[in-house]
PDB file of C-alpha atoms in Angstrom:
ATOM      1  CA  UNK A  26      10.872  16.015  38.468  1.00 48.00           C
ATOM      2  CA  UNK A  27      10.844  13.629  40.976  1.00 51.00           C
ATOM      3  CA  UNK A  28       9.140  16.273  43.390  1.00 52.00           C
ATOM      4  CA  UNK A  29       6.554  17.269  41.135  1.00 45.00           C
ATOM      5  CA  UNK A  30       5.454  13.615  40.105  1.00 38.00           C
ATOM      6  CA  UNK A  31       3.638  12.724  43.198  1.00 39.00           C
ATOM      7  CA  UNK A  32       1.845  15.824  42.842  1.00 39.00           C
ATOM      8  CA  UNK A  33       0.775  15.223  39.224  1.00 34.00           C
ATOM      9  CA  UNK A  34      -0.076  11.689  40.367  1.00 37.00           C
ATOM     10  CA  UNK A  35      -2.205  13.559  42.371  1.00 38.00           C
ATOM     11  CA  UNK A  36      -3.943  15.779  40.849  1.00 37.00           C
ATOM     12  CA  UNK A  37      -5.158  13.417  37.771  1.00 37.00           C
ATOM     13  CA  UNK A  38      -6.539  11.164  40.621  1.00 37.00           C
ATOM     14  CA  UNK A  39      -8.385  13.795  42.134  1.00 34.00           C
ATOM     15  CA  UNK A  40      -9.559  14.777  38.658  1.00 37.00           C
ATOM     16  CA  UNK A  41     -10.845  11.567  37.669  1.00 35.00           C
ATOM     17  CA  UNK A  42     -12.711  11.034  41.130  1.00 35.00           C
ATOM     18  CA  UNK A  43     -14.250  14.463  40.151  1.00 34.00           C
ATOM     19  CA  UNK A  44     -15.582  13.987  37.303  1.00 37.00           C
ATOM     20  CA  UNK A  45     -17.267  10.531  38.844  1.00 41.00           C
ATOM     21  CA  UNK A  46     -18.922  13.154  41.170  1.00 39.00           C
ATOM     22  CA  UNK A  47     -20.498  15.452  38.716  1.00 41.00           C
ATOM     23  CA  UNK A  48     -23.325  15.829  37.244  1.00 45.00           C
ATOM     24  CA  UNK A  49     -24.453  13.929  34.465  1.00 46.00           C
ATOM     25  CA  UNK A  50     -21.421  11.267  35.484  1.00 41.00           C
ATOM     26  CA  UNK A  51     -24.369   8.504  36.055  1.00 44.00           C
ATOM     27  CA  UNK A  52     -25.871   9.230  33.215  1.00 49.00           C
ATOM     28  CA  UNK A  53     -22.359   7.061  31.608  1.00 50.00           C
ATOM     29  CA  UNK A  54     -23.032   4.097  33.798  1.00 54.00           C
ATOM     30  CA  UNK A  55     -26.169   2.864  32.701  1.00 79.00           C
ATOM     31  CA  UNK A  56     -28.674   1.237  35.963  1.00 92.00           C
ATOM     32  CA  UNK A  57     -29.191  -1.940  36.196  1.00 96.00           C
ATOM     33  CA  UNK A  58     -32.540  -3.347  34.868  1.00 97.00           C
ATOM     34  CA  UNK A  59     -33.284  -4.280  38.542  1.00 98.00           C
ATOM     35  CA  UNK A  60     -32.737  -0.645  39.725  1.00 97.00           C
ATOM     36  CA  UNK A  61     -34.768   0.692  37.325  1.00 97.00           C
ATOM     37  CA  UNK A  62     -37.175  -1.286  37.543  1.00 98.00           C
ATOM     38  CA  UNK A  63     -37.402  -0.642  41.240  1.00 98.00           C
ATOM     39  CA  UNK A  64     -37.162   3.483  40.662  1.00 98.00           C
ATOM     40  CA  UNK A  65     -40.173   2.919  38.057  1.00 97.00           C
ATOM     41  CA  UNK A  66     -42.154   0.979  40.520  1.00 98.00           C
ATOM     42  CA  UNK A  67     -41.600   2.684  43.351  1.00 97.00           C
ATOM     43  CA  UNK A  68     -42.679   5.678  41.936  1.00 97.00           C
ATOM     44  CA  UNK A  69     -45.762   4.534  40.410  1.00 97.00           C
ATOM     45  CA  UNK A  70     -46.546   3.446  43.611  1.00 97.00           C
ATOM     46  CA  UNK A  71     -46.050   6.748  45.005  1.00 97.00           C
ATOM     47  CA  UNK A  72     -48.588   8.272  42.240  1.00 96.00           C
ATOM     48  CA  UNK A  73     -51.142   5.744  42.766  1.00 96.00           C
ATOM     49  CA  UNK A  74     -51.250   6.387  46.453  1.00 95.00           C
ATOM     50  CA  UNK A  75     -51.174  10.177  45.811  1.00 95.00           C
ATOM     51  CA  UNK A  76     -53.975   9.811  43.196  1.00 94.00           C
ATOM     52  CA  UNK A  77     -51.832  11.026  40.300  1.00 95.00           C
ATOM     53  CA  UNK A  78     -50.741   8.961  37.139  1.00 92.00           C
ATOM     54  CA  UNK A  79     -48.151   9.720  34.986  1.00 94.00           C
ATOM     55  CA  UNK A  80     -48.411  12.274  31.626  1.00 95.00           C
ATOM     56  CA  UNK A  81     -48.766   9.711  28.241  1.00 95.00           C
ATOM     57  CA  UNK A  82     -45.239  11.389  27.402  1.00 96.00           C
ATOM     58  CA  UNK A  83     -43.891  10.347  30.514  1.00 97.00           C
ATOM     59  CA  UNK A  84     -45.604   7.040  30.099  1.00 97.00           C
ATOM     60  CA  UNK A  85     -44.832   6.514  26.530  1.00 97.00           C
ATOM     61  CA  UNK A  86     -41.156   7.009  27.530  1.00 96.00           C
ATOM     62  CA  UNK A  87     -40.845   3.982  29.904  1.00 98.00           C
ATOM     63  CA  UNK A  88     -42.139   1.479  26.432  1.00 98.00           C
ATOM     64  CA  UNK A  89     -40.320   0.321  23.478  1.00 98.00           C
ATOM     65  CA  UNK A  90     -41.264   2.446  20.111  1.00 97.00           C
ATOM     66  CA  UNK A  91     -43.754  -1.222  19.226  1.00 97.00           C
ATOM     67  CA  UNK A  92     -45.466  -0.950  22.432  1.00 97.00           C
ATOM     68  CA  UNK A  93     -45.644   2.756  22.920  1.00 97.00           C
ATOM     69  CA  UNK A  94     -47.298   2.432  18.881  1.00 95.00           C
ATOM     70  CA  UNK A  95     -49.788  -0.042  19.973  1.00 94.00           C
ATOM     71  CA  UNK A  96     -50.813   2.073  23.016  1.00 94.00           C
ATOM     72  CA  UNK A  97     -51.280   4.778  21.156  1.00 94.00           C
ATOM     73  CA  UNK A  98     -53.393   3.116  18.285  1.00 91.00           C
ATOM     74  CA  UNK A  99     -56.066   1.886  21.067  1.00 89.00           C
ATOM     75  CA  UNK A 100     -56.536   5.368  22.349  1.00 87.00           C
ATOM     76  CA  UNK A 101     -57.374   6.395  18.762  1.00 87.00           C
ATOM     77  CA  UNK A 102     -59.077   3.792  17.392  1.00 76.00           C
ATOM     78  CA  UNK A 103     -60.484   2.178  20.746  1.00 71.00           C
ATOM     79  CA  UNK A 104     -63.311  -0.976  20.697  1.00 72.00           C
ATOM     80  CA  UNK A 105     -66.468   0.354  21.271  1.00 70.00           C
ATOM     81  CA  UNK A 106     -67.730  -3.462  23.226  1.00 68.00           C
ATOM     82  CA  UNK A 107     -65.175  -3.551  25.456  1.00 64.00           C
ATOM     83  CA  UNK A 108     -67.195  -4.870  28.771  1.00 62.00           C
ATOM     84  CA  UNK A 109     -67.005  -2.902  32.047  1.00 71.00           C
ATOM     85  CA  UNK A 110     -65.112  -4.149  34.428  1.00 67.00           C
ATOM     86  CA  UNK A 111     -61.824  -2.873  36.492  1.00 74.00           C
ATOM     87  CA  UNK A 112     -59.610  -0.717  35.567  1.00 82.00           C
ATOM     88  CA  UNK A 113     -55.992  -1.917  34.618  1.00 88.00           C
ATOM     89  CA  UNK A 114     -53.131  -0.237  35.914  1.00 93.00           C
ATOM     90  CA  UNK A 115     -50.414  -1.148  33.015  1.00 95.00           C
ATOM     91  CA  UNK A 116     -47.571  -1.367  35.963  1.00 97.00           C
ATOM     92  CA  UNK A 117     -49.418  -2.909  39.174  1.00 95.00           C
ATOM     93  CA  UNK A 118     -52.640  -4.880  37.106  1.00 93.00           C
ATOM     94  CA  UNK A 119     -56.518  -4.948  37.111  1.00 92.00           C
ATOM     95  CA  UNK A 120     -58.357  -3.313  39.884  1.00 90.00           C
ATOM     96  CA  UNK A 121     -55.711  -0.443  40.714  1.00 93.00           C
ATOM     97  CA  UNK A 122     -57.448   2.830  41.325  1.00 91.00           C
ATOM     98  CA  UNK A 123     -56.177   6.020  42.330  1.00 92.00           C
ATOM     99  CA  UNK A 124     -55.709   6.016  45.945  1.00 93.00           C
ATOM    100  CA  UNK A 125     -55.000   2.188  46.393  1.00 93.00           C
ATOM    101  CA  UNK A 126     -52.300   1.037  48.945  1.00 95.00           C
ATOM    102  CA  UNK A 127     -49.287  -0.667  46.275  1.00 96.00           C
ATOM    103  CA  UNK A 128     -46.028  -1.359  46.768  1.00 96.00           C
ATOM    104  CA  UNK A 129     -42.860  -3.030  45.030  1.00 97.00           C
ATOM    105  CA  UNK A 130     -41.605  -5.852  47.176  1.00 97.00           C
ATOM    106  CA  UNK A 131     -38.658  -6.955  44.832  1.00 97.00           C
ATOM    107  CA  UNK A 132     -37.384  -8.447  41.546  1.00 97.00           C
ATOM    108  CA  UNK A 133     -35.320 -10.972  40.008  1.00 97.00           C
ATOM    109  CA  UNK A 134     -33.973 -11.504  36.398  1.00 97.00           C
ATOM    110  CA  UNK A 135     -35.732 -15.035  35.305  1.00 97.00           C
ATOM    111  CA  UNK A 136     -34.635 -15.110  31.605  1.00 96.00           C
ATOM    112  CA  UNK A 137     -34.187 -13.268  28.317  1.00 94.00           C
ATOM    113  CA  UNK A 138     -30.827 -12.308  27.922  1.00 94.00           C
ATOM    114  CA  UNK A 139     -28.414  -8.876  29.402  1.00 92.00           C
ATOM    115  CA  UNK A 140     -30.072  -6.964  26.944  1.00 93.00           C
ATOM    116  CA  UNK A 141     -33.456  -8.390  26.812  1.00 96.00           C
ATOM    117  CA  UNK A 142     -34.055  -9.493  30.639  1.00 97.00           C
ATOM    118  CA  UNK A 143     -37.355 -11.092  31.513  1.00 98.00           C
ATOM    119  CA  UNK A 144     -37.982 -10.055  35.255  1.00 98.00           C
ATOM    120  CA  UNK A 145     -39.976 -11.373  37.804  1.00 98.00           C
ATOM    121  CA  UNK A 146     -41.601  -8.719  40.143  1.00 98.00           C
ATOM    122  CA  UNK A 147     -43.594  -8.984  43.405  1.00 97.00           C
ATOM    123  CA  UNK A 148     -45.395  -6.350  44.429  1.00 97.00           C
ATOM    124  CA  UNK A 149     -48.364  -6.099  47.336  1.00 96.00           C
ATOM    125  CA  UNK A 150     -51.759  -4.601  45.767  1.00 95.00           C
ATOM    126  CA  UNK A 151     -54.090  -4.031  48.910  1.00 94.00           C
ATOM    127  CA  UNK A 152     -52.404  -5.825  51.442  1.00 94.00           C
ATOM    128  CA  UNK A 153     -52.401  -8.726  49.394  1.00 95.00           C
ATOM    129  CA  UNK A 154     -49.247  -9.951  47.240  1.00 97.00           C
ATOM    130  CA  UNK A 155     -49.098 -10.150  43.448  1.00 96.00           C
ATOM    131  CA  UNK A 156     -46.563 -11.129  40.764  1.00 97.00           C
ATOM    132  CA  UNK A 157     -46.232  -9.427  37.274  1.00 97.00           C
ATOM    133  CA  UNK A 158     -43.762 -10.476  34.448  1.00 98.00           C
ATOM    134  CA  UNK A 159     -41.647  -7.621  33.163  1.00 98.00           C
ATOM    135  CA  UNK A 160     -40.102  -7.886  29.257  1.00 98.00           C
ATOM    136  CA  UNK A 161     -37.233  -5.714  29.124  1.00 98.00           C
ATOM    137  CA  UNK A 162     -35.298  -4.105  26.227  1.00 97.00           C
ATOM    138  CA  UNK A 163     -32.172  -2.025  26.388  1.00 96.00           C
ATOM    139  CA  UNK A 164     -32.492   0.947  24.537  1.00 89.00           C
ATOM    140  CA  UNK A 165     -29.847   3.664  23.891  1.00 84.00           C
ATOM    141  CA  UNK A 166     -28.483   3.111  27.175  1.00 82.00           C
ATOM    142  CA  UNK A 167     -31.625   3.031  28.991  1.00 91.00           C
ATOM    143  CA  UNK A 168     -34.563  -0.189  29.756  1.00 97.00           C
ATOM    144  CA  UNK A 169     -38.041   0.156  27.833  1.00 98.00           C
ATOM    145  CA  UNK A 170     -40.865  -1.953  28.616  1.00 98.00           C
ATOM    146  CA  UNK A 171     -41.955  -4.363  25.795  1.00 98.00           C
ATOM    147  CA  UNK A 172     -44.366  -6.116  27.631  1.00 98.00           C
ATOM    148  CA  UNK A 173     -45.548  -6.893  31.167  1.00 98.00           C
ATOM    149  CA  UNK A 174     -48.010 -10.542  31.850  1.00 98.00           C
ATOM    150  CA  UNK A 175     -50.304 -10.134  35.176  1.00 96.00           C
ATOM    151  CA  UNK A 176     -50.820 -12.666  37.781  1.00 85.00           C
ATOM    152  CA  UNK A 177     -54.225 -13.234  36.394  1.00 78.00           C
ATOM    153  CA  UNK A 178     -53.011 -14.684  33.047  1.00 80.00           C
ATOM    154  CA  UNK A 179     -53.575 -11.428  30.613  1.00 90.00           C
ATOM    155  CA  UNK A 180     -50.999  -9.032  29.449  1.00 95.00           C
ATOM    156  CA  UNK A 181     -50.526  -5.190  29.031  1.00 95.00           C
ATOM    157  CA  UNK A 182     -49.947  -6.322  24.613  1.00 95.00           C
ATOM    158  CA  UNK A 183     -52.952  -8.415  24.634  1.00 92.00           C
ATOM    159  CA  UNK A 184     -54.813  -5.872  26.304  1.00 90.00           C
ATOM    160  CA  UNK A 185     -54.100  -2.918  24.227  1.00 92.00           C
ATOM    161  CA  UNK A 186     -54.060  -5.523  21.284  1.00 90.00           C
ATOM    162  CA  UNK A 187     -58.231  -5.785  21.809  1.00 86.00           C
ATOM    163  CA  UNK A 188     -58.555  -1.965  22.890  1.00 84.00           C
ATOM    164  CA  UNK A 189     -57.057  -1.384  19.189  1.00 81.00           C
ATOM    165  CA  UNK A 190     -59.325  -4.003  17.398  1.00 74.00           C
ATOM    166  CA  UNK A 191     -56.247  -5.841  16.423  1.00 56.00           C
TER     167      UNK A 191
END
């Protein structure tokens, strides 16, 4: 027995290490709301300079069910005297068209709580830097967007508030 108990030893620590390895095994660790954010940014940032945007599924995914609902409301019921102006990209602001040069410079956790962070993000938006606020909610083991508040004062809710004639 005493033979075969290093061996066992072993073996379950090879199995555990394993099953770290596989696939799916991150999926139990949840990211951090910092990493995520960074992976959503980053690959916006990607799109934008690419000239591609993101599907409304894949979109609608990234918001919490209120602010996905409220989203969807403006597109079907949108304000017919909403002034021209530029465009807002919900992630990096106003005046982010396909094409422009973006990028995520960093974040840090500011308030909220560990399951309802508030996060300060800088981020450069043609050459030139720029600061959003990010409300976070944990959701089934995941982060959702509730809300994000641009350097220039307005916010993605307000926004989509007035598209929807709210």
């Amino acid at each position: 027995m005493k033979r075969i108990l290093p061996h066992l030893l072993a073996a379950f620590a090879l199995s555990f290490a394993l099953l770290g390895l596989a696939p799916g095994a991150a999926a139990l660790a949840p990211q951090s709301v910092l990493e995520w954010l960074h992976d959503v940014y980053a690959a916006e940032a990607a799109r934008i300079a690419h000239g591609q945007s993101l599907s409304d599924a894949e979109f609608l995914a990234l918001l919490t069910p209120q602010t996905a609902k409220l989203w969807r409301e403006a597109r079907e019921h949108p304000t017919p005297d909403l002034p021209e102006g530029p465009t807002l990209n919900a992630f990096f602001g106003w005046g982010v068209a396909p094409g422009s040069k973006v990028a995520f410079v960093g974040a840090a956790v500011v308030l909220g709580t560990v399951d309802a962070p508030v996060v300060l993000v800088d981020l450069m938006v043609k050459e030139l830097p720029r600061r959003v606020v990010v409300d976070v909610v944990e959701d089934a083991r995941s982060w959702r967007i509730a809300n994000i508040v641009y350097d220039a004062g307005d916010d993605f809710v307000s926004f989509e508030k007035r598209l929807a004639r709210h």
